[in-house]
Amino acid sequence: MGGMSELTVEKKERFLEIDICRGIGILLVVLGHALKQTGETNTAFEVLNSVIYSFHMPLFFFLSGFVAVKLLNLKGSAEKIAYIRGRAFRLLIPYFFVGLCYMPLKFVLSRYAVKAYDFSAAWQILLGENPNTALWFLYVLFWISCICALLLTRKNLRFFLAASFLLSLAAYWGDLPGRLLQHGFFFVLGIYVRCHYPEWKSRFEQKAVFVLGAAVFAASNALLFAMDVPAVTLVTAVSGSLCCMYLSCLLERHPGKVGRGFLTLGNWSMDIYILSEPFNTVVKLIFWNILKLNYVVCTLCCFLAAAFLPIPVSRFIVRKVKAFRVLILGLH
């Protein structure tokens, strides 16, 4: 097992099922944000929102860890510093630039917002509280990546996995606000699964495992929605991620239009993540605040605009201009 795992890690492979899973995840992210735009809700929206938020961000940390396995090969302080510098370029430049640009926009539109923006809290962007609230993921992912780059090795991977699980359990059980503690486990889990992927993929592809995971996911979500026990989120996160990996592996084997659609979304997931919130804001302003349309219609319009308009905008504008590529997407 060890030899095959190390061989798998060294190969620079592209796993289509991971890209497909990223596509499923980003669609859930956008839908979750769209459901909150108007401040209005109904029972169906509340249940859907609860299900999405029970696992979609842990899924992204898991996928981020999966593709970050190369940090296990870092040797010496020079390589580790270079890796951290690269992560800062990729994650923190968009985090700060987009956040700073969002401040005046959010202030101007405060009278239309569910929660008005307070400029006196602008300094909290240094602590992960971004005016574009969706971007907290970039900040937390950067610090988790740094910790793992500095401390994680092949030899202590299992210890790190166990320790991060206990910290995550403690954070969820105590309903602590520390996102780093909550999500660090899923990043390390992604690295661990990548190291032993042939064995794990065979598990992901088993229908019985999916059925069990789906049953656990449904039951734990029902408990979470009914009783609001934060610790249950750890169960929904693991079981929900497992179900998504099964579906992604299934679509990778039998792609069709659905699989190719999710693959496209996965390939553009960073662009959608960065650019979706401005589309949400503008569409909500037009359809909800100005045209006074039904909140269900407005939510659907926000979702469609935020999910699909960022792709052509990024393809034909953002990625064509070097300054935009660097500042908005963190690309060299």
XYZ file of C-alpha atoms in Angstrom:
332
model
C 0.000 0.000 0.000
C 2.741 2.460 0.943
C 4.640 2.061 -2.334
C 1.575 2.468 -4.483
C 0.438 5.479 -2.477
C 3.751 7.261 -2.890
C 3.782 6.487 -6.610
C 0.304 7.920 -6.963
C 1.313 11.073 -5.124
C 4.302 11.690 -7.379
C 2.313 11.487 -10.604
C 0.980 14.767 -11.899
C -2.407 13.356 -12.793
C -5.665 15.144 -13.429
C -8.568 13.418 -11.737
C -11.718 14.324 -13.630
C -13.925 13.149 -10.769
C -12.316 15.771 -8.530
C -13.056 18.503 -11.068
C -16.620 17.223 -11.392
C -16.991 17.196 -7.603
C -15.685 20.753 -7.521
C -18.379 21.643 -10.064
C -21.089 20.121 -7.875
C -19.674 21.970 -4.886
C -19.512 25.388 -6.529
C -23.108 25.048 -7.716
C -24.139 24.402 -4.110
C -22.074 27.370 -2.912
C -23.784 29.722 -5.363
C -27.224 28.323 -4.550
C -26.594 28.714 -0.825
C -25.611 32.353 -1.293
C -28.600 33.026 -3.574
C -31.011 31.661 -0.976
C -29.888 34.377 1.453
C -30.029 37.370 -0.865
C -33.500 38.753 -0.151
C -33.752 37.916 3.538
C -37.099 36.268 2.806
C -37.566 32.518 3.100
C -40.002 29.623 3.290
C -39.825 26.116 4.716
C -38.433 24.588 1.510
C -35.735 27.271 1.283
C -34.828 26.823 4.948
C -34.460 23.054 4.592
C -32.464 23.365 1.366
C -30.222 26.010 2.886
C -29.639 23.883 5.986
C -28.694 20.855 3.867
C -26.282 22.837 1.693
C -24.514 24.499 4.616
C -24.210 21.194 6.432
C -21.407 20.009 4.144
C -20.539 22.166 1.113
C -17.580 24.090 2.564
C -15.985 21.049 4.269
C -16.245 19.415 0.837
C -14.190 22.226 -0.684
C -11.538 21.953 2.015
C -11.365 18.226 1.343
C -10.921 18.829 -2.403
C -8.321 21.538 -1.705
C -6.351 19.131 0.451
C -6.579 16.448 -2.216
C -4.842 18.640 -4.798
C -2.381 20.077 -2.242
C -0.680 16.749 -1.559
C 2.597 18.050 -3.036
C 3.222 19.904 0.221
C 4.240 16.538 1.678
C 7.265 16.655 -0.633
C 8.530 20.008 0.639
C 12.072 19.784 1.995
C 13.797 22.495 3.959
C 12.719 26.002 4.843
C 13.401 27.419 1.362
C 10.887 25.117 -0.339
C 8.316 25.661 2.409
C 8.643 29.445 2.229
C 8.339 29.320 -1.565
C 5.176 27.220 -1.247
C 3.651 29.598 1.304
C 4.533 32.566 -0.899
C 2.759 30.891 -3.807
C -0.301 30.233 -1.661
C -0.346 33.871 -0.541
C -0.212 35.010 -4.160
C -3.027 32.685 -5.185
C -5.313 33.165 -2.183
C -4.580 36.404 -0.325
C -4.237 38.767 -3.296
C -7.827 38.048 -4.470
C -9.019 38.012 -0.867
C -7.748 41.508 -0.114
C -8.182 43.116 -3.538
C -11.757 41.961 -4.135
C -12.637 42.680 -0.519
C -11.286 46.237 -0.662
C -13.109 46.868 -3.946
C -16.294 45.520 -2.394
C -16.216 47.941 0.552
C -17.457 51.089 -1.264
C -19.961 49.059 -3.302
C -21.412 47.501 -0.181
C -21.504 50.856 1.606
C -23.322 52.570 -1.275
C -25.858 49.745 -1.438
C -26.286 49.525 2.351
C -29.852 50.780 2.241
C -30.772 47.821 0.045
C -28.834 45.247 2.044
C -30.211 42.775 4.572
C -27.428 44.027 6.877
C -25.924 47.496 6.335
C -22.147 47.719 5.937
C -20.199 49.431 8.718
C -16.899 51.009 7.556
C -15.621 51.036 11.132
C -15.343 47.245 10.881
C -13.234 47.374 7.716
C -10.046 46.481 9.617
C -11.524 43.047 10.393
C -10.619 41.998 6.864
C -7.205 41.258 8.411
C -8.885 38.650 10.624
C -10.885 36.939 7.892
C -14.054 39.059 8.039
C -14.289 40.181 4.423
C -16.908 42.660 3.134
C -17.501 40.041 0.448
C -18.452 37.489 3.063
C -18.012 34.548 0.691
C -14.244 35.067 0.565
C -13.551 33.823 4.093
C -12.702 30.463 2.497
C -9.573 31.897 0.831
C -8.306 33.337 4.110
C -8.844 30.153 6.121
C -7.463 27.942 3.347
C -4.286 30.019 3.278
C -3.612 29.559 6.998
C -4.439 25.857 6.955
C -2.092 25.442 3.970
C 0.664 27.276 5.865
C 0.304 25.116 8.966
C 0.358 21.917 6.920
C 3.324 23.098 4.825
C 5.326 23.823 7.956
C 4.365 20.844 10.114
C 2.836 18.027 8.068
C 4.997 15.160 6.799
C 4.374 11.678 5.451
C 5.445 10.217 8.786
C 3.061 12.247 10.953
C 0.139 12.338 8.496
C -2.000 9.876 10.455
C -1.277 11.665 13.716
C -2.170 14.982 12.081
C -5.392 13.454 10.737
C -6.412 12.195 14.186
C -5.433 15.434 15.933
C -7.238 17.628 13.405
C -10.341 15.433 13.740
C -10.380 15.907 17.512
C -9.910 19.657 17.133
C -12.705 19.797 14.578
C -14.985 17.768 16.837
C -14.205 20.073 19.756
C -14.857 23.159 17.620
C -18.207 21.876 16.371
C -19.217 20.413 19.728
C -18.458 23.661 21.506
C -19.944 25.682 18.656
C -16.685 27.647 18.472
C -16.302 30.365 15.814
C -12.843 29.141 14.727
C -13.217 28.115 11.083
C -9.596 26.993 10.974
C -10.274 24.415 13.701
C -13.528 23.314 12.112
C -12.205 22.808 8.584
C -8.556 21.847 9.056
C -9.522 18.184 9.423
C -11.127 18.070 5.983
C -8.033 19.545 4.326
C -5.810 16.925 5.990
C -8.350 14.223 5.123
C -8.099 15.264 1.471
C -4.323 14.853 1.596
C -4.654 11.459 3.290
C -7.194 10.193 0.753
C -4.966 11.369 -2.108
C -2.044 9.402 -0.672
C -4.137 6.229 -0.691
C -6.443 7.070 -3.577
C -6.629 3.714 -5.396
C -8.115 2.143 -2.266
C -10.354 5.109 -1.502
C -11.635 5.422 -5.046
C -12.775 1.807 -4.955
C -14.777 2.724 -1.845
C -16.218 5.856 -3.438
C -17.477 3.751 -6.353
C -19.381 1.241 -4.214
C -23.130 1.713 -4.365
C -23.593 0.228 -0.886
C -21.228 2.838 0.579
C -23.206 5.577 -1.168
C -26.543 4.255 0.134
C -25.165 4.100 3.673
C -23.637 7.574 3.335
C -26.890 8.998 1.962
C -28.886 7.451 4.811
C -26.518 8.877 7.416
C -26.542 12.248 5.642
C -30.352 12.400 5.570
C -30.745 11.299 9.183
C -28.082 13.649 10.528
C -29.487 16.562 8.522
C -32.950 15.898 9.930
C -31.467 15.942 13.425
C -29.462 19.083 12.675
C -32.502 20.918 11.288
C -34.786 19.808 14.120
C -32.454 20.303 17.088
C -29.623 22.554 15.797
C -26.806 20.533 17.377
C -23.567 21.940 15.870
C -21.564 18.745 16.456
C -23.827 16.881 14.011
C -22.351 19.041 11.242
C -19.204 16.927 11.401
C -21.302 13.875 10.478
C -23.218 15.657 7.714
C -19.956 17.048 6.312
C -18.267 13.640 6.051
C -21.312 11.765 4.752
C -22.260 14.557 2.322
C -18.738 14.702 0.916
C -18.764 10.923 0.527
C -22.007 11.082 -1.449
C -20.620 13.818 -3.702
C -17.512 11.756 -4.423
C -19.677 8.765 -5.372
C -21.733 10.879 -7.763
C -18.576 12.445 -9.197
C -16.962 9.049 -9.827
C -20.204 7.874 -11.447
C -20.284 10.915 -13.738
C -16.598 10.479 -14.539
C -17.317 6.958 -15.816
C -20.532 7.943 -17.623
C -20.197 11.689 -18.200
C -22.914 12.675 -20.675
C -24.097 16.264 -20.743
C -24.548 16.423 -16.967
C -21.021 15.223 -16.254
C -19.511 17.564 -18.837
C -21.534 20.431 -17.389
C -20.245 19.831 -13.875
C -16.731 19.382 -15.260
C -16.953 22.816 -16.894
C -18.206 24.362 -13.669
C -15.397 22.653 -11.780
C -12.747 23.989 -14.143
C -14.113 27.525 -13.641
C -14.921 27.113 -9.941
C -12.402 29.691 -8.674
C -13.641 32.277 -11.178
C -17.268 31.602 -10.216
C -16.442 31.761 -6.525
C -14.672 35.116 -6.806
C -17.094 36.789 -9.225
C -20.476 35.370 -8.208
C -21.210 37.694 -5.292
C -21.213 40.935 -7.361
C -23.707 39.298 -9.752
C -25.840 38.270 -6.776
C -25.793 41.833 -5.489
C -26.691 43.475 -8.802
C -29.433 40.997 -9.720
C -30.938 41.236 -6.249
C -30.898 45.040 -6.469
C -32.700 45.016 -9.831
C -35.214 42.221 -9.363
C -35.942 42.548 -5.639
C -35.360 46.154 -4.588
C -36.353 47.945 -7.805
C -38.745 45.653 -9.679
C -40.210 44.159 -6.453
C -40.493 40.662 -7.904
C -41.446 37.602 -5.889
C -38.547 36.413 -3.717
C -38.611 32.924 -5.245
C -38.178 34.395 -8.726
C -35.497 36.755 -7.466
C -33.604 33.914 -5.785
C -33.705 31.833 -8.974
C -32.438 34.785 -11.043
C -29.614 35.417 -8.546
C -28.617 31.761 -8.675
C -28.571 31.535 -12.475
C -26.697 34.823 -12.909
C -24.115 34.074 -10.210
C -23.524 30.498 -11.413
C -23.145 31.067 -15.148
C -22.334 34.712 -15.952
C -18.897 34.669 -14.242
C -17.614 32.167 -16.821
C -17.861 34.371 -19.937
C -16.871 37.470 -17.944
C -13.735 35.759 -16.691
C -12.951 34.084 -20.001
C -13.258 37.171 -22.170
C -12.330 39.956 -19.742
C -10.662 38.955 -16.447
C -8.297 36.326 -17.824
C -7.436 38.474 -20.856
C -5.961 41.278 -18.736
C -2.837 40.446 -16.741
C -3.630 42.841 -13.888
C -7.073 41.277 -13.485
C -5.645 37.762 -13.587
C -3.294 38.629 -10.755
C -5.548 40.804 -8.595
C -8.862 38.967 -9.002
C -7.779 35.366 -9.520
C -4.273 35.268 -8.053
C -2.842 33.872 -11.296
C 0.636 34.686 -12.572
